[in-house]
Short mmCIF file of C-alpha atoms and ligand atoms in Angstrom, two decimals:
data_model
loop_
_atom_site.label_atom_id
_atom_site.label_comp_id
_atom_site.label_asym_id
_atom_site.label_seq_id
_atom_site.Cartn_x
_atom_site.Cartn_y
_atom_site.Cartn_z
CA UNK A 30 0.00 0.00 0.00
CA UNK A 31 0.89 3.70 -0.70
CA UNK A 32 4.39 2.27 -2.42
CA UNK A 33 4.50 5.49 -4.65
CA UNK A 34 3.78 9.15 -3.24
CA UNK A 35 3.49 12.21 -4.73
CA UNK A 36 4.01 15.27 -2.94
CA UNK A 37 2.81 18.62 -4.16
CA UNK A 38 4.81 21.85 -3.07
CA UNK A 39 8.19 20.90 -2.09
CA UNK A 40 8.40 23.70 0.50
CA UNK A 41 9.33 23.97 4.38
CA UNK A 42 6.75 21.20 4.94
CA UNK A 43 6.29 19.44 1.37
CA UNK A 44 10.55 18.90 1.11
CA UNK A 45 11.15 17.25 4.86
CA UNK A 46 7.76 14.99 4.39
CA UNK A 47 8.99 13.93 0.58
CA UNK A 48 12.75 13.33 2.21
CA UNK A 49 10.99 11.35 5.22
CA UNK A 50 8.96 8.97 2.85
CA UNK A 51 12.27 8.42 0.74
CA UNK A 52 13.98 7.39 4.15
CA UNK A 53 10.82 4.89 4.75
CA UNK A 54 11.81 2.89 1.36
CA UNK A 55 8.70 4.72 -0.53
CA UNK A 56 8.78 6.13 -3.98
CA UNK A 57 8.49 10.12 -4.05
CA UNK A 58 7.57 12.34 -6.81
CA UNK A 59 7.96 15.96 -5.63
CA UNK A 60 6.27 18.28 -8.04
CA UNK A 61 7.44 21.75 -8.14
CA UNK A 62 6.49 24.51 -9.77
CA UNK A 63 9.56 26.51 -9.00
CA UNK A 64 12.15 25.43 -11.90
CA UNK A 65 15.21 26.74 -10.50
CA UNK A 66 14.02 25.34 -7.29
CA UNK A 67 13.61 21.75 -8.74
CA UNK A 68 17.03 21.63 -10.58
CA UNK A 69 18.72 23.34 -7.09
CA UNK A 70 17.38 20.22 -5.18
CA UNK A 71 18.58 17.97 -7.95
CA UNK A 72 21.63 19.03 -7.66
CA UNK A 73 21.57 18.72 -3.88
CA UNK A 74 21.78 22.48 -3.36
CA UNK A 75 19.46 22.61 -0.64
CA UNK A 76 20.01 25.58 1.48
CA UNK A 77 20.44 25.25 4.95
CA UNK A 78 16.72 25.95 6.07
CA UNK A 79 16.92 23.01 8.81
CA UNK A 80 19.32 21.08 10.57
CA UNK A 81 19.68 17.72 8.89
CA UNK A 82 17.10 18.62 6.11
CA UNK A 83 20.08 18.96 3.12
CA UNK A 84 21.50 15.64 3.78
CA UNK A 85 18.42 13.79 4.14
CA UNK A 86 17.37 14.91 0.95
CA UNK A 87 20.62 14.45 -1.08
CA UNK A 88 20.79 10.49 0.11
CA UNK A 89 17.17 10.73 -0.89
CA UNK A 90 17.87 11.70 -4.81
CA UNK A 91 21.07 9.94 -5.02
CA UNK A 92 19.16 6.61 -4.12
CA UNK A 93 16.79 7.25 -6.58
CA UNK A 94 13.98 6.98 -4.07
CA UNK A 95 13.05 10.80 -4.62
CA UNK A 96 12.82 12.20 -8.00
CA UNK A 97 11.50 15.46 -8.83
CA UNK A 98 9.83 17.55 -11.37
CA UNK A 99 7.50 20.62 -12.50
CA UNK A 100 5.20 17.85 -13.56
CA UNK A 101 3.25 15.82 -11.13
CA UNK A 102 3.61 11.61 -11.59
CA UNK A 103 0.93 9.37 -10.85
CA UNK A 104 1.40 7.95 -7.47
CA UNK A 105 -0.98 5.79 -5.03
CA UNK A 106 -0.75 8.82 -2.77
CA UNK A 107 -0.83 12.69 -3.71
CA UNK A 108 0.04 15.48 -0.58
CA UNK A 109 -0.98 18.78 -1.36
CA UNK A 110 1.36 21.43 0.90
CA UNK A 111 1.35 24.80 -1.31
CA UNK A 112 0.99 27.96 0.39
CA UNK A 113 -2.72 29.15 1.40
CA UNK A 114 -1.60 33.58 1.42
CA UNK A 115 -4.02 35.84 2.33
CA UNK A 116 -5.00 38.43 -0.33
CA UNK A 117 -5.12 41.82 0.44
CA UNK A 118 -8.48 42.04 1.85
CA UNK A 119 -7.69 39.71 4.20
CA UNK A 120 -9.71 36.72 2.28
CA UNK A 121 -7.74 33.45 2.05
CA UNK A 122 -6.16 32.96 -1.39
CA UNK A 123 -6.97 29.24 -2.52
CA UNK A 124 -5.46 29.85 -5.95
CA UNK A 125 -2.08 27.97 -5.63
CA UNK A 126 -4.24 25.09 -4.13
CA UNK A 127 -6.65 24.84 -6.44
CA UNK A 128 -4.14 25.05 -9.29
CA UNK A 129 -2.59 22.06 -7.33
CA UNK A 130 -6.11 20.21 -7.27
CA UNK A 131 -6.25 21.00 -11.32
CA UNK A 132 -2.07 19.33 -11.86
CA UNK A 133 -3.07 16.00 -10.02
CA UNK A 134 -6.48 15.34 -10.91
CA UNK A 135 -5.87 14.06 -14.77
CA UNK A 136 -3.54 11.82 -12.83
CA UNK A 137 -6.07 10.05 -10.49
CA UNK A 138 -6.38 6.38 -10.26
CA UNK A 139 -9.22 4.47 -8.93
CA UNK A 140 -7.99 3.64 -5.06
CA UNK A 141 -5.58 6.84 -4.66
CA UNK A 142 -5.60 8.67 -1.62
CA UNK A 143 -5.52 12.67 -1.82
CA UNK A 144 -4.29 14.54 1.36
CA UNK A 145 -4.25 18.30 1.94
CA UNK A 146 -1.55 19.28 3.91
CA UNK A 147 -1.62 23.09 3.14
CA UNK A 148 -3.59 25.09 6.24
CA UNK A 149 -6.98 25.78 4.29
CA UNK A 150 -10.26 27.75 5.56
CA UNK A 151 -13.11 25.22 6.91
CA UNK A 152 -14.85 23.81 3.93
CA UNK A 153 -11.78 23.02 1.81
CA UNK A 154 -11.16 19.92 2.11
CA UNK A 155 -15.08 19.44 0.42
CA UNK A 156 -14.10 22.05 -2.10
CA UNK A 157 -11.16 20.01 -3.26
CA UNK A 158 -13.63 17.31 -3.69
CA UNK A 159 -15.99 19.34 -5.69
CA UNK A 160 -13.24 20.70 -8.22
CA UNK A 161 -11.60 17.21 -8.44
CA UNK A 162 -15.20 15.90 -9.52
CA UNK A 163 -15.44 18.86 -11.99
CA UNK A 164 -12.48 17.65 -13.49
CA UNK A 165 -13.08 14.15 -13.52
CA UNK A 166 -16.76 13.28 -13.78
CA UNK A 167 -15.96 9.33 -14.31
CA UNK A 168 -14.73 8.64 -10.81
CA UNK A 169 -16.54 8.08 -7.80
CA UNK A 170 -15.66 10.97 -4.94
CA UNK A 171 -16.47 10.70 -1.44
CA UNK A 172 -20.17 11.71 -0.60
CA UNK A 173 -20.77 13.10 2.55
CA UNK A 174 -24.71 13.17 2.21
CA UNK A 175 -24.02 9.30 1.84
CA UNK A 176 -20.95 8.46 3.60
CA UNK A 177 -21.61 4.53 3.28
CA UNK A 178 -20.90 4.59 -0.98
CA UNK A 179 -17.87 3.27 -1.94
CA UNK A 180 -15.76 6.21 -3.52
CA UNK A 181 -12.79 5.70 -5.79
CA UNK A 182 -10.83 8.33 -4.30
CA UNK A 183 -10.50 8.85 -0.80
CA UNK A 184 -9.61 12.91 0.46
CA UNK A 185 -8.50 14.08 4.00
CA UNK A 186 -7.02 16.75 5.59
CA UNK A 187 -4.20 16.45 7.96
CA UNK A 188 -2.64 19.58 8.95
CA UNK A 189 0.81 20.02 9.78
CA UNK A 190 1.95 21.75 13.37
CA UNK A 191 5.73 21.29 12.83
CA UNK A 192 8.35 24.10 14.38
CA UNK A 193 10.54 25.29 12.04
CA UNK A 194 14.19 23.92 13.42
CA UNK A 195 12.86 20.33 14.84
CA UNK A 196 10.67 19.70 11.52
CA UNK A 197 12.22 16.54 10.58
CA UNK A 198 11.84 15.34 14.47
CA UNK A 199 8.40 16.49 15.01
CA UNK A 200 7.42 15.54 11.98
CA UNK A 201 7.93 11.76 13.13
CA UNK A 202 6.72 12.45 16.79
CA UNK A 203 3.95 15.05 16.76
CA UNK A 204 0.74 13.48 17.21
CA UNK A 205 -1.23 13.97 13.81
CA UNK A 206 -5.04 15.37 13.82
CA UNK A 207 -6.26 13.23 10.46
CA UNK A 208 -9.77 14.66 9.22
CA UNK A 209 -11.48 12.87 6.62
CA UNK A 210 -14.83 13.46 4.06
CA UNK A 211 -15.97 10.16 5.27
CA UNK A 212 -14.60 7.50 7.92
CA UNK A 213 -12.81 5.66 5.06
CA UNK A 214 -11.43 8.30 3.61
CA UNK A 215 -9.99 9.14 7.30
CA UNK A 216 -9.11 4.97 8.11
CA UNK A 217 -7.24 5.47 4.74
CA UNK A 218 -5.40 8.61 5.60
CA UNK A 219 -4.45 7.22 8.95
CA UNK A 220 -3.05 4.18 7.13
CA UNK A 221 -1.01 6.50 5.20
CA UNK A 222 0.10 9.07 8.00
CA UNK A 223 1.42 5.40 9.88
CA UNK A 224 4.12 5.02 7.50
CA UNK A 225 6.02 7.47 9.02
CA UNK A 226 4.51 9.06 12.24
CA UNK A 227 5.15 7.24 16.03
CA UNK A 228 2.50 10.30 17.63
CA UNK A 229 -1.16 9.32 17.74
CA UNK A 230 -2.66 9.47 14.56
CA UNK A 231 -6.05 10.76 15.69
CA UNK A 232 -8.95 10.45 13.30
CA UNK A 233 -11.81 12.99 12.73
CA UNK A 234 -14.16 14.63 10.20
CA UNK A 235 -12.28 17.04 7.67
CA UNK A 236 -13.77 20.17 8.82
CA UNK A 237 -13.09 19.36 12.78
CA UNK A 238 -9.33 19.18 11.59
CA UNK A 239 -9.03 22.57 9.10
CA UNK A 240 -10.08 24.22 12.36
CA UNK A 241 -8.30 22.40 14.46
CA UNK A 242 -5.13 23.76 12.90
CA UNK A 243 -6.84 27.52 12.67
CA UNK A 244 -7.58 27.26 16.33
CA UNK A 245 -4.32 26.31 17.43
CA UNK A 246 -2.71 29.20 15.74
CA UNK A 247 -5.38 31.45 17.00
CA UNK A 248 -4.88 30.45 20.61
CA UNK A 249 -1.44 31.02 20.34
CA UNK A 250 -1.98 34.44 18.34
CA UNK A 251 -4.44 35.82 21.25
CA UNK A 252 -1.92 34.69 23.74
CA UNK A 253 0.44 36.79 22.62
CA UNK A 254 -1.45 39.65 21.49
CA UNK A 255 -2.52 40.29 25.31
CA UNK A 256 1.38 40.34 26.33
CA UNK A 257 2.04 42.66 23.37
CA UNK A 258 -1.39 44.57 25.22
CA UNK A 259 0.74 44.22 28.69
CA UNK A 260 4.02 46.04 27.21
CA UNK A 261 1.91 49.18 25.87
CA UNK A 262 0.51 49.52 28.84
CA UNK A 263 3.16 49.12 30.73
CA UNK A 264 4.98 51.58 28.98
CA UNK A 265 2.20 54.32 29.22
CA UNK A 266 2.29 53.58 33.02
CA UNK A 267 5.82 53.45 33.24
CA UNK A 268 5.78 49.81 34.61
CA UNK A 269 8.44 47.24 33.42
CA UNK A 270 6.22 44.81 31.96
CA UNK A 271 9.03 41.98 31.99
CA UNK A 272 9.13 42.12 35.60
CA UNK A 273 5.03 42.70 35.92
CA UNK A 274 4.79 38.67 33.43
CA UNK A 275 7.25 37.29 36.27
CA UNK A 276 5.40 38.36 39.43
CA UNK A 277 1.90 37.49 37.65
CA UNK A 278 3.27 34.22 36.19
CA UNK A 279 3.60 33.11 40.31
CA UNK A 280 0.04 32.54 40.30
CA UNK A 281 -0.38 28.67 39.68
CA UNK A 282 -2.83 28.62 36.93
CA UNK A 283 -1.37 32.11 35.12
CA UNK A 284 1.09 31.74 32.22
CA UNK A 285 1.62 34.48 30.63
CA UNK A 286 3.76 34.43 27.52
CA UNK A 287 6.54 37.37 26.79
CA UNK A 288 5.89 40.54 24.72
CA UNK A 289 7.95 40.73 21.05
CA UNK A 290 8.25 43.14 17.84
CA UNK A 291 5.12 41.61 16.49
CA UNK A 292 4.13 38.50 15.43
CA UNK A 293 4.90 37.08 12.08
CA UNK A 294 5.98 34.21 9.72
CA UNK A 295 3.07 32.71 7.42
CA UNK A 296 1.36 30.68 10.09
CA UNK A 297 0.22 32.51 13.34
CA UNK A 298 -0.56 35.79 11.76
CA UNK A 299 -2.28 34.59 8.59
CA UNK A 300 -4.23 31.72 10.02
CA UNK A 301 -6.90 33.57 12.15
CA UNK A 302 -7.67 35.63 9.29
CA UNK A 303 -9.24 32.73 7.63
CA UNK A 304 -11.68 32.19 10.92
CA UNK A 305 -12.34 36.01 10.60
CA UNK A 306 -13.19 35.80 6.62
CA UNK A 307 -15.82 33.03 7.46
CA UNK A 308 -17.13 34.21 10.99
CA UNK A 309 -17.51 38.02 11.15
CA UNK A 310 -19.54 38.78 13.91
CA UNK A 311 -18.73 36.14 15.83
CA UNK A 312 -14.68 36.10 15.90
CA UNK A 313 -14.12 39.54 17.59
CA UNK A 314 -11.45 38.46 19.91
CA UNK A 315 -9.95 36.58 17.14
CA UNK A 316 -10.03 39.93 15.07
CA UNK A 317 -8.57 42.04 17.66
CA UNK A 318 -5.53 39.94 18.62
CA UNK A 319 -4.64 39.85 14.97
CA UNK A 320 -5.05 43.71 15.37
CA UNK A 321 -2.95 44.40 18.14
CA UNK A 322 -0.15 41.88 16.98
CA UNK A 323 0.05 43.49 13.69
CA UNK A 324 0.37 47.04 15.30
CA UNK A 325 3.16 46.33 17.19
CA UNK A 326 6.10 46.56 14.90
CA UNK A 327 4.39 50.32 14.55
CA UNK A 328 4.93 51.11 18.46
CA UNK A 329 8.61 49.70 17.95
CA UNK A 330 9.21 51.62 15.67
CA UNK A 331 8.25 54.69 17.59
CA UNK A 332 9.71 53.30 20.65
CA UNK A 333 13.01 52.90 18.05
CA UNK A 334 12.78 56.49 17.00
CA UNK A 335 12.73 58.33 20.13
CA UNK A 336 15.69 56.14 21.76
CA UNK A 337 17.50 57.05 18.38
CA UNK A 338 16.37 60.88 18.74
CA UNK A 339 17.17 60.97 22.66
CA UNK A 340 20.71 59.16 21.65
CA UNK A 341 21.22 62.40 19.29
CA UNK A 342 20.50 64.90 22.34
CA UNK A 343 23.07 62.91 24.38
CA UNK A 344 25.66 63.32 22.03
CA UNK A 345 24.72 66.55 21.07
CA UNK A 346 25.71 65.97 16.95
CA UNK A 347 24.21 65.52 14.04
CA UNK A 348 21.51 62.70 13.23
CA UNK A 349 24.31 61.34 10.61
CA UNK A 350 26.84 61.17 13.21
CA UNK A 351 24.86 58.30 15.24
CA UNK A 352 25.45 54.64 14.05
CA UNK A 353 22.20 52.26 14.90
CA UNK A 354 22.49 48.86 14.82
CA UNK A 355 19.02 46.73 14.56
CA UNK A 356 19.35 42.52 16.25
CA UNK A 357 17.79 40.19 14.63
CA UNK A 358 15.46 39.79 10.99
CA UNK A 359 14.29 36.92 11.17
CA UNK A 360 10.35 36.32 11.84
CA UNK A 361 11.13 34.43 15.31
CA UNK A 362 13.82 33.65 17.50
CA UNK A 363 16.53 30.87 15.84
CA UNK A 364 15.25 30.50 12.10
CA UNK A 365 16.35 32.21 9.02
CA UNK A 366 12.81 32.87 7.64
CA UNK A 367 12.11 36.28 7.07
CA UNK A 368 8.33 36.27 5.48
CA UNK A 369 5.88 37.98 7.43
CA UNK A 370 8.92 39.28 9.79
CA UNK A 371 7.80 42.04 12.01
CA UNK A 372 11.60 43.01 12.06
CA UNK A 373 11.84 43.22 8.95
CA UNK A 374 9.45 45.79 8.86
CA UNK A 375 10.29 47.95 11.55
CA UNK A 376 13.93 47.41 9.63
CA UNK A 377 13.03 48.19 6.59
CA UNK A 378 11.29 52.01 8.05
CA UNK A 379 13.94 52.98 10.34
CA UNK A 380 16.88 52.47 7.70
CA UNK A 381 15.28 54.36 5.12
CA UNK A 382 14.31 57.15 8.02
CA UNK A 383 17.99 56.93 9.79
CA UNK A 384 20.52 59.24 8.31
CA UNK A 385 23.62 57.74 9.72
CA UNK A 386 25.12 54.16 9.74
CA UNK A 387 22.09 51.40 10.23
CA UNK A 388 24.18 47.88 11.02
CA UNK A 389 21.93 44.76 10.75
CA UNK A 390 22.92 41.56 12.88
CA UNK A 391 21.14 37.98 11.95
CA UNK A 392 23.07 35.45 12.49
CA UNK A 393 20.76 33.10 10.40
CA UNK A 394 21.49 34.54 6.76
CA UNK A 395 24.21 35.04 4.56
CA UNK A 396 22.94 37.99 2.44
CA UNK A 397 20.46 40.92 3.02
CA UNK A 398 17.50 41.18 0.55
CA UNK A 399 18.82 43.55 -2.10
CA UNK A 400 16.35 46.58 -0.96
CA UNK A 401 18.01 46.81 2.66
CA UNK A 402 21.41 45.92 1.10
CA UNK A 403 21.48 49.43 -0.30
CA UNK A 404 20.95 51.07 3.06
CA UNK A 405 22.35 48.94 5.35
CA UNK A 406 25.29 46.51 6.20
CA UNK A 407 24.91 42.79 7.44
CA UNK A 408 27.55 42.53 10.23
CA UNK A 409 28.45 40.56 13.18
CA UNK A 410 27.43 40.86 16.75
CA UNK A 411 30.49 42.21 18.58
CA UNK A 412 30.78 44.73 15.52
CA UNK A 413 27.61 45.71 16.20
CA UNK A 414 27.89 46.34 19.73
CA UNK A 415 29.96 49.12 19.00
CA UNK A 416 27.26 51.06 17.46
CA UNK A 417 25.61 54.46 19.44
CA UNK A 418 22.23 53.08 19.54
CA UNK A 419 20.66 49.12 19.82
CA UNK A 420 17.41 48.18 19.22
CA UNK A 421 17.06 44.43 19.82
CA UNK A 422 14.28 43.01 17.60
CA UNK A 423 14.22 39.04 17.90
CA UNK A 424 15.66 36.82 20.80
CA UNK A 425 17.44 34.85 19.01
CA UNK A 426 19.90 32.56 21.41
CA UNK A 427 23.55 34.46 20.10
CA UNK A 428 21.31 37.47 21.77
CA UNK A 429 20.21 35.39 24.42
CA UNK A 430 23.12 33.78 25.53
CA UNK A 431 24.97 36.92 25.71
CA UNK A 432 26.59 37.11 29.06
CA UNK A 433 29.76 39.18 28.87
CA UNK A 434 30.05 41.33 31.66
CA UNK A 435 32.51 43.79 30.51
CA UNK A 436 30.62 44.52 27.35
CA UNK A 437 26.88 44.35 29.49
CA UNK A 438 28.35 47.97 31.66
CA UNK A 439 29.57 49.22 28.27
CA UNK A 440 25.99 48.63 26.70
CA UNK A 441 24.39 50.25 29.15
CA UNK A 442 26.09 53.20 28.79
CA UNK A 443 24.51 52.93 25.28
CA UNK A 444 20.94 53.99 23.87
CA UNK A 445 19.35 50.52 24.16
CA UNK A 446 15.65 49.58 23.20
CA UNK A 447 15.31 46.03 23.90
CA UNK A 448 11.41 44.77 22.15
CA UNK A 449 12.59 40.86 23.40
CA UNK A 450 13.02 41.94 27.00
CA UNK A 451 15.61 39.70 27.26
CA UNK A 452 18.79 41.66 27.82
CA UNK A 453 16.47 44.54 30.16
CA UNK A 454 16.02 41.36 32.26
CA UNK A 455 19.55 40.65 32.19
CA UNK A 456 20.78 44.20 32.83
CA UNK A 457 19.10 44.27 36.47
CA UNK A 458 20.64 42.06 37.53
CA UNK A 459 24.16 43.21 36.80
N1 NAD B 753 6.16 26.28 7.19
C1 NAD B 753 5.53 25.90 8.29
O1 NAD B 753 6.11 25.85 9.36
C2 NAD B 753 4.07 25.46 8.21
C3 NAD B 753 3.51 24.88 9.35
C4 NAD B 753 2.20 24.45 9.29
C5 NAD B 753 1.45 24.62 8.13
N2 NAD B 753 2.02 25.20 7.04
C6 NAD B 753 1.19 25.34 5.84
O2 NAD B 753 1.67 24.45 4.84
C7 NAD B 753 1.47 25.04 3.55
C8 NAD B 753 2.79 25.10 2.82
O3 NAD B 753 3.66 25.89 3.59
P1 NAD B 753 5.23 25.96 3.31
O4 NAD B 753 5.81 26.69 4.46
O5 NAD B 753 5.77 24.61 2.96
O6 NAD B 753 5.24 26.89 2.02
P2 NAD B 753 6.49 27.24 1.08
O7 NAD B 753 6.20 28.55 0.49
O8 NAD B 753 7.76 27.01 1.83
O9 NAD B 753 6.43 26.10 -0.04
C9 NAD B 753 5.38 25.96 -0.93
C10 NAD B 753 5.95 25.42 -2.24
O10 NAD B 753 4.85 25.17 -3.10
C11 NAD B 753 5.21 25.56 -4.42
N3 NAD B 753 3.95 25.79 -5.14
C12 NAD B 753 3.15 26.88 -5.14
N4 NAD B 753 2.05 26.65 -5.86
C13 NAD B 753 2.16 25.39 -6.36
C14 NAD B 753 1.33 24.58 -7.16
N5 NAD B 753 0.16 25.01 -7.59
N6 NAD B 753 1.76 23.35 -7.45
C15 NAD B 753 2.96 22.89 -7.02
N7 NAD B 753 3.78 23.61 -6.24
C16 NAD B 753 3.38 24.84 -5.89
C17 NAD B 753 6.08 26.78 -4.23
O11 NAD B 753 6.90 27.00 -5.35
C18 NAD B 753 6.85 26.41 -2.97
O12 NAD B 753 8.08 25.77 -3.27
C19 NAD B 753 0.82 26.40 3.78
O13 NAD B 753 -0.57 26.27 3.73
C20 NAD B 753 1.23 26.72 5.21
O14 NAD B 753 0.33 27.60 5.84
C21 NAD B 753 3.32 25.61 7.05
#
């Protein structure tokens, strides 16, 4: 069963899951439609986007056990994980998964099963079923008015809850929620899922799952939004909100998580949206964590501009004559993903508004993307330590870990703003 597997998207999730099924003896077909990003795994030049990932998948090609294409191969299996955007209006965008639907269905084979791995507004799952039966009106697809008929295909939904950095661990241990049209179509899935996963492979209805996944990142999302709440507050009462989390977080059944720049990446703040898009009136909390988290980069970079301006008065000189130096990119602490990344914003403002030297440390990437090359330079961390002002954007551990004495008296002597709270934490008690 399930001997060969096509996966669609051969992305952060579609690449480990293709390279994990190699590893389990199965046949892989990743489909692509990125060219140059078909012939760069080919060629084995995977970047280095997770520990363990590029090696994995070079023994996988060089057995022979993955081979991959911009053309999708008939397979016993097919996983969909393309990205699910949202557009501008804050709908979700089902285009690239629907496109995906449209590649695999001339392809379908009586007894294949069709996952959706991609994180997809409640109702998709059906909707894949509706345009694969569009496109091929002499198979059988699941019926959910009449769960009992025997359908040629089976279709689930099985979201994926990985962390970027332990994907190829979790991927094997995270329990997997497995939602299917019909209970066969979910016993299948589960069958499939097996192959690879020691977690509990939990079965459920299709819908239950796609929100499932939404709630989880929603939950998380409102979480933080009220600490990002706590730190504005805090700050217009002139109240350290670091130490405010660690008193409050005494109390046995209160865990409070820590304030950041914002919250990004393609997950937590996208996901909610698509509960907002289908429940209006009733997701206001939902709404309103999504709009405090996405106004914080905005009160950093405020925050950013008067420690710059006040680091100006100090030194009574010019705005030119002030170097600023910006920690971390990335959209989270310890991975090299930038997309979504609230630093990256508040970045991208303050080097175009800065008139002096604007140093960038992330110690996760090689090369700044060519817009902030021309206004800033990519350096290291002690370099940057030398600069007049520091605004510290992601806690990434290099930050984190940073326990040098000599250099902590020197820094604060400096203009600091620290979004992470990690080194204002660190400074008391020195
Ligand atoms: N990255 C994560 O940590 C994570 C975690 C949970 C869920 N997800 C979800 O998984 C899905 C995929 O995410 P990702 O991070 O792997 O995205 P990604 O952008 O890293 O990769 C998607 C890949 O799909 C390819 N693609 C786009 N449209 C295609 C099409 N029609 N046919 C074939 N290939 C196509 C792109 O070229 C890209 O290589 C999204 O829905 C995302 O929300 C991601």
């Amino acid at each position: 069963m399930f001997k060969q597997i096509s996966i669609i998207g051969l992305g952060y999730i579609g690449l480990p899951t293709a390279a994990i099924l190699a590893q389990q003896g199965k046949m892989v077909y990743g489909m692509d439609i990125n060219a140059h990003w078909i012939e760069r795994i080919q060629q084995g030049d995977i970047p280095n986007i997770e520990p363990d990932l590029a090696e994995m998948v070079k023994s996988a090609v060089q057995s022979g056990r993955l081979l991959t294409s911009t053309q999708a191969q008939p397979a016993d299996a097919f996983v969909i994980a393309v990205p699910t955007p949202i557009n501008t209006d804050l709908s979700p965008d089902l285009s690239y998964l629907e496109q995906a639907v449209k590649y695999i269905a001339p392809l379908l084979q009586v007894g294949n099963l069709v996952l959706v791995e991609s994180t997809v507004p409640v109702g998709t799952t059906e909707k894949v079923a509706e345009w694969l039966k569009m496109e091929r009106p002499d198979l059988v697809f699941p019926d959910l008015l009449n769960p009992q008929t025997v359908a040629d295909i089976h279709i689930a939904y099985c979201p994926e809850r990985v962390l970027p950095s332990q994907m190829l661990r979790e991927l094997v241990q995270n329990d997997r929620i497995i939602g299917g049209l019909t209970p066969a179509c979910a016993k299948s899935a589960v069958d499939f899922y097996r192959i690879f996963v020691q977690g509990q492979c939990i079965a459920t209805q299709a819908r239950l799952a796609e929100m499932c996944k939404l709630t989880e990142n929603s939950f998380r999302d409102v979480n933080i939004a009220f600490a990002n709440e706590l730190s504005l507050i805090c700050d217009q009462l002139d109240l350290d909100v670091w130490e405010l989390i660690r008193l409050a977080n005494h109390h046995p059944r209160v865990n409070i998580l820590q304030p950041s720049a914002g919250v990004g990446g393609h997950c937590i703040a996208v996901d909610p949206w698509f509960i907002v898009a289908q429940s209006p009136a009733q997701a206001k909390l939902i709404r309103c964590a999504r709009e405090v988290n996405d106004h914080k980069p905005e009160w950093v970079i405020e925050k950013a501009k008067s420690t710059i301006a006040e680091a100006i008065m100090a030194k009574n000189c010019r705005p030119d004559e002030i170097s600023v130096a910006c920690l971390g990119l990335a959209f989270k602490p310890d991975v090299d993903d930038l997309r979504e990344s609230p630093a990256l914003k508040i970045v991208s403002t303050l080097s175009q508004w800065h008139q002096g030297e604007f140093l960038l440390v992330e110690p996760h990437i090689q090369h700044l993307p060519s817009d902030l090359a021309k206004r800033a330079k990519l350096v290291d961390f002690h370099t940057a330590l030398q600069a007049d002002v520091l605004i510290l954007l992601v806690g990434h551990k290099l930050f984190r870990d940073f326990t040098d004495t000599a250099a902590f008296s020197l820094l604060s002597q400096k203009s600091c703003f620290d979004a992470c709270g990690i080194w204002t934490t660190k400074w008391q008690s020195h």
